Coordinates of C-alpha atoms in Angstrom, one line a residue:
M86 CA 0.0 0.0 0.0
N87 CA 1.1 3.6 -0.7
D88 CA 2.7 5.2 2.3
N89 CA 1.5 8.8 1.7
N90 CA -2.1 10.2 1.9
A91 CA -2.5 10.6 -1.8
K92 CA -4.1 7.6 -3.5
T93 CA -2.9 6.4 -6.9
M94 CA -5.1 5.4 -9.8
Y95 CA -4.0 1.8 -9.1
E96 CA -5.6 2.1 -5.6
T97 CA -8.8 3.9 -6.6
V98 CA -9.7 2.7 -10.1
P99 CA -10.2 -1.1 -10.3
A100 CA -9.5 -1.2 -14.1
A101 CA -6.2 0.5 -13.5
A102 CA -5.2 -2.1 -11.0
E103 CA -6.0 -4.8 -13.5
L104 CA -3.8 -3.3 -16.2
N105 CA -0.8 -5.7 -16.6
K106 CA -1.7 -7.4 -13.4
V107 CA 0.8 -10.1 -12.3
P108 CA -0.2 -12.4 -9.5
G109 CA 2.0 -11.9 -6.4
F110 CA 3.5 -8.6 -7.7
D111 CA 2.4 -5.4 -6.1
P112 CA 4.1 -2.4 -7.8
L113 CA 3.0 -0.1 -4.9
K114 CA 5.6 -1.8 -2.7
F115 CA 8.4 -0.5 -5.0
L116 CA 7.4 3.1 -5.3
R117 CA 9.9 5.7 -4.4
R118 CA 9.1 9.2 -3.3
T119 CA 10.6 12.1 -5.3
K120 CA 10.1 15.8 -4.5
D121 CA 6.3 15.9 -5.2
T122 CA 5.5 12.5 -6.7
L123 CA 5.9 8.8 -6.4
K124 CA 8.0 7.0 -8.9
L125 CA 8.5 3.4 -10.0
D126 CA 12.2 3.1 -10.9
L127 CA 13.2 1.5 -14.2
P128 CA 14.5 -1.8 -12.8
Y129 CA 11.0 -2.5 -11.3
Q130 CA 9.3 -1.4 -14.5
K131 CA 11.5 -3.9 -16.4
L132 CA 10.8 -6.6 -13.9
W133 CA 7.1 -6.0 -14.1
F134 CA 7.2 -6.0 -17.9
R135 CA 9.2 -9.3 -18.0
M136 CA 6.7 -11.0 -15.6
A137 CA 3.7 -9.8 -17.5
H138 CA 5.1 -10.4 -21.0
P139 CA 7.9 -13.0 -20.8
N140 CA 8.0 -13.2 -24.6
G141 CA 8.1 -9.4 -25.0
R142 CA 11.1 -7.3 -25.9
M143 CA 12.5 -3.8 -25.3
R144 CA 14.7 -2.2 -27.9
L145 CA 16.9 0.9 -27.5
T146 CA 18.3 2.7 -30.6
A147 CA 20.9 5.5 -30.4
L148 CA 19.6 8.2 -32.8
R149 CA 22.5 10.5 -32.1
I150 CA 25.4 10.6 -29.7
T151 CA 27.9 13.4 -29.5
E152 CA 30.4 14.6 -26.9
Q153 CA 27.7 16.9 -25.5
M154 CA 24.4 15.0 -26.0
A155 CA 22.6 11.7 -26.6
I156 CA 19.2 10.9 -28.1
F157 CA 17.8 7.4 -27.7
E158 CA 14.6 5.8 -28.9
A159 CA 13.0 3.0 -26.9
K160 CA 10.4 0.6 -28.2
V161 CA 8.4 -1.9 -26.2
F162 CA 7.0 -5.0 -28.0
L163 CA 4.5 -7.2 -26.1
D164 CA 5.8 -10.2 -28.1
R165 CA 9.1 -10.8 -29.8
S166 CA 7.3 -11.5 -33.1
D167 CA 5.4 -8.2 -33.1
A168 CA 6.4 -6.1 -36.1
E169 CA 5.2 -2.8 -34.6
P170 CA 5.9 -1.6 -31.0
F171 CA 3.2 -1.3 -28.5
S172 CA 4.8 1.9 -27.3
M173 CA 7.8 4.0 -28.0
S174 CA 9.5 7.1 -26.6
T175 CA 12.5 9.3 -27.5
A176 CA 14.6 11.1 -24.9
Q177 CA 17.5 13.5 -25.1
Q178 CA 20.1 14.2 -22.4
T179 CA 23.0 16.6 -22.4
T180 CA 26.2 17.0 -20.3
Q181 CA 24.3 19.7 -18.5
D182 CA 21.5 17.2 -17.5
S183 CA 23.8 14.4 -16.3
R184 CA 27.5 13.4 -16.3
D185 CA 26.4 10.0 -17.7
F186 CA 24.1 11.6 -20.2
V187 CA 24.2 8.6 -22.6
K188 CA 22.9 6.2 -19.9
A189 CA 20.4 8.8 -18.7
A190 CA 19.0 9.2 -22.2
Q191 CA 18.7 5.4 -22.5
N192 CA 17.0 5.1 -19.1
E193 CA 14.6 8.0 -19.7
A194 CA 13.5 6.7 -23.1
L195 CA 12.9 3.2 -21.8
S196 CA 11.2 4.2 -18.6
Q197 CA 8.7 6.5 -20.5
A198 CA 8.1 3.7 -23.2
L199 CA 7.3 1.2 -20.4
T200 CA 5.1 3.8 -18.6
D201 CA 3.2 4.4 -21.8
A202 CA 2.8 0.6 -22.2
G203 CA 1.1 0.5 -18.8
F204 CA 4.0 -0.3 -16.4
G205 CA 3.7 2.8 -14.3
I206 CA 1.0 5.1 -15.7
Q207 CA -1.5 3.6 -13.3
L208 CA 0.6 4.7 -10.3
I209 CA 0.1 8.4 -10.9
S210 CA -1.9 10.3 -8.3
A211 CA -5.6 9.8 -8.6
D212 CA -6.1 13.6 -8.0
A213 CA -3.3 14.7 -10.3
Q214 CA -4.1 17.7 -12.3
A215 CA -2.5 19.1 -15.5
G216 CA 0.8 20.2 -14.1
P217 CA 4.5 19.8 -14.3
M218 CA 4.4 16.8 -16.7
E219 CA 2.4 18.7 -19.3
K220 CA 4.4 21.8 -18.9
R221 CA 7.6 19.9 -19.5
S222 CA 6.4 18.7 -22.8
E223 CA 5.9 22.3 -23.9
A224 CA 9.6 23.2 -23.2
P225 CA 11.6 24.4 -26.2
V226 CA 13.3 21.6 -28.0
E227 CA 16.6 21.9 -29.8
R228 CA 16.2 20.8 -33.4
A229 CA 19.6 19.3 -33.7
V230 CA 18.5 16.2 -35.6
E231 CA 15.7 15.3 -38.0
P232 CA 13.0 12.8 -36.8
P233 CA 13.7 9.2 -37.6
A234 CA 12.6 8.3 -41.1
S235 CA 10.7 5.3 -39.7
S236 CA 8.6 7.6 -37.6
G237 CA 7.0 9.2 -40.7
G238 CA 8.3 12.6 -39.5
H239 CA 6.9 12.3 -36.0
W240 CA 8.8 13.0 -32.8
R241 CA 7.8 11.6 -29.3
L242 CA 10.2 13.4 -27.0
H243 CA 9.9 12.0 -23.5
G244 CA 6.9 10.0 -24.7
R245 CA 4.6 13.0 -24.3
L246 CA 3.9 14.3 -27.8
S247 CA 1.0 12.8 -29.7
A248 CA 1.3 11.0 -33.0
D249 CA -0.4 13.9 -34.6
E250 CA 2.3 16.4 -33.8
K251 CA 4.6 16.8 -36.8
W252 CA 8.2 17.9 -36.9
K253 CA 8.3 21.6 -37.5
S254 CA 11.5 23.3 -38.8

């Protein structure tokens, strides 16, 4: 059970608790408090995914790595034979964001792709309002690279842009 007073969607919405349910695994036991939210760290997201989809796969692709920044795309497939990913996310990190910016970009992309696939999204606060997460997606983005050709000209930075949002030069 969640230690703070705020209830998660997992605790208040039965359908959210059923999403990717694995008998004997309670993701609430692995939540970590950050400044103002609860977070399920990447190792627990990966564990949960592996238990729910033992034949699934996660794929990371480096889109660009320089001495100053790294951009990675993560894709989550519910089955190894799936041609198309169930979810995907792209993340960018710079030396200003983290000393180990390559690993940080990999982790951020994969964590967001897993969250989008249902391995963490149901753990958000039930009374969450549009706030910091939405504001972050509106932050200016450096247009250092073109979107991947395979994306049809679409970017999903940090997993928060919709498929309808086209790359604008």
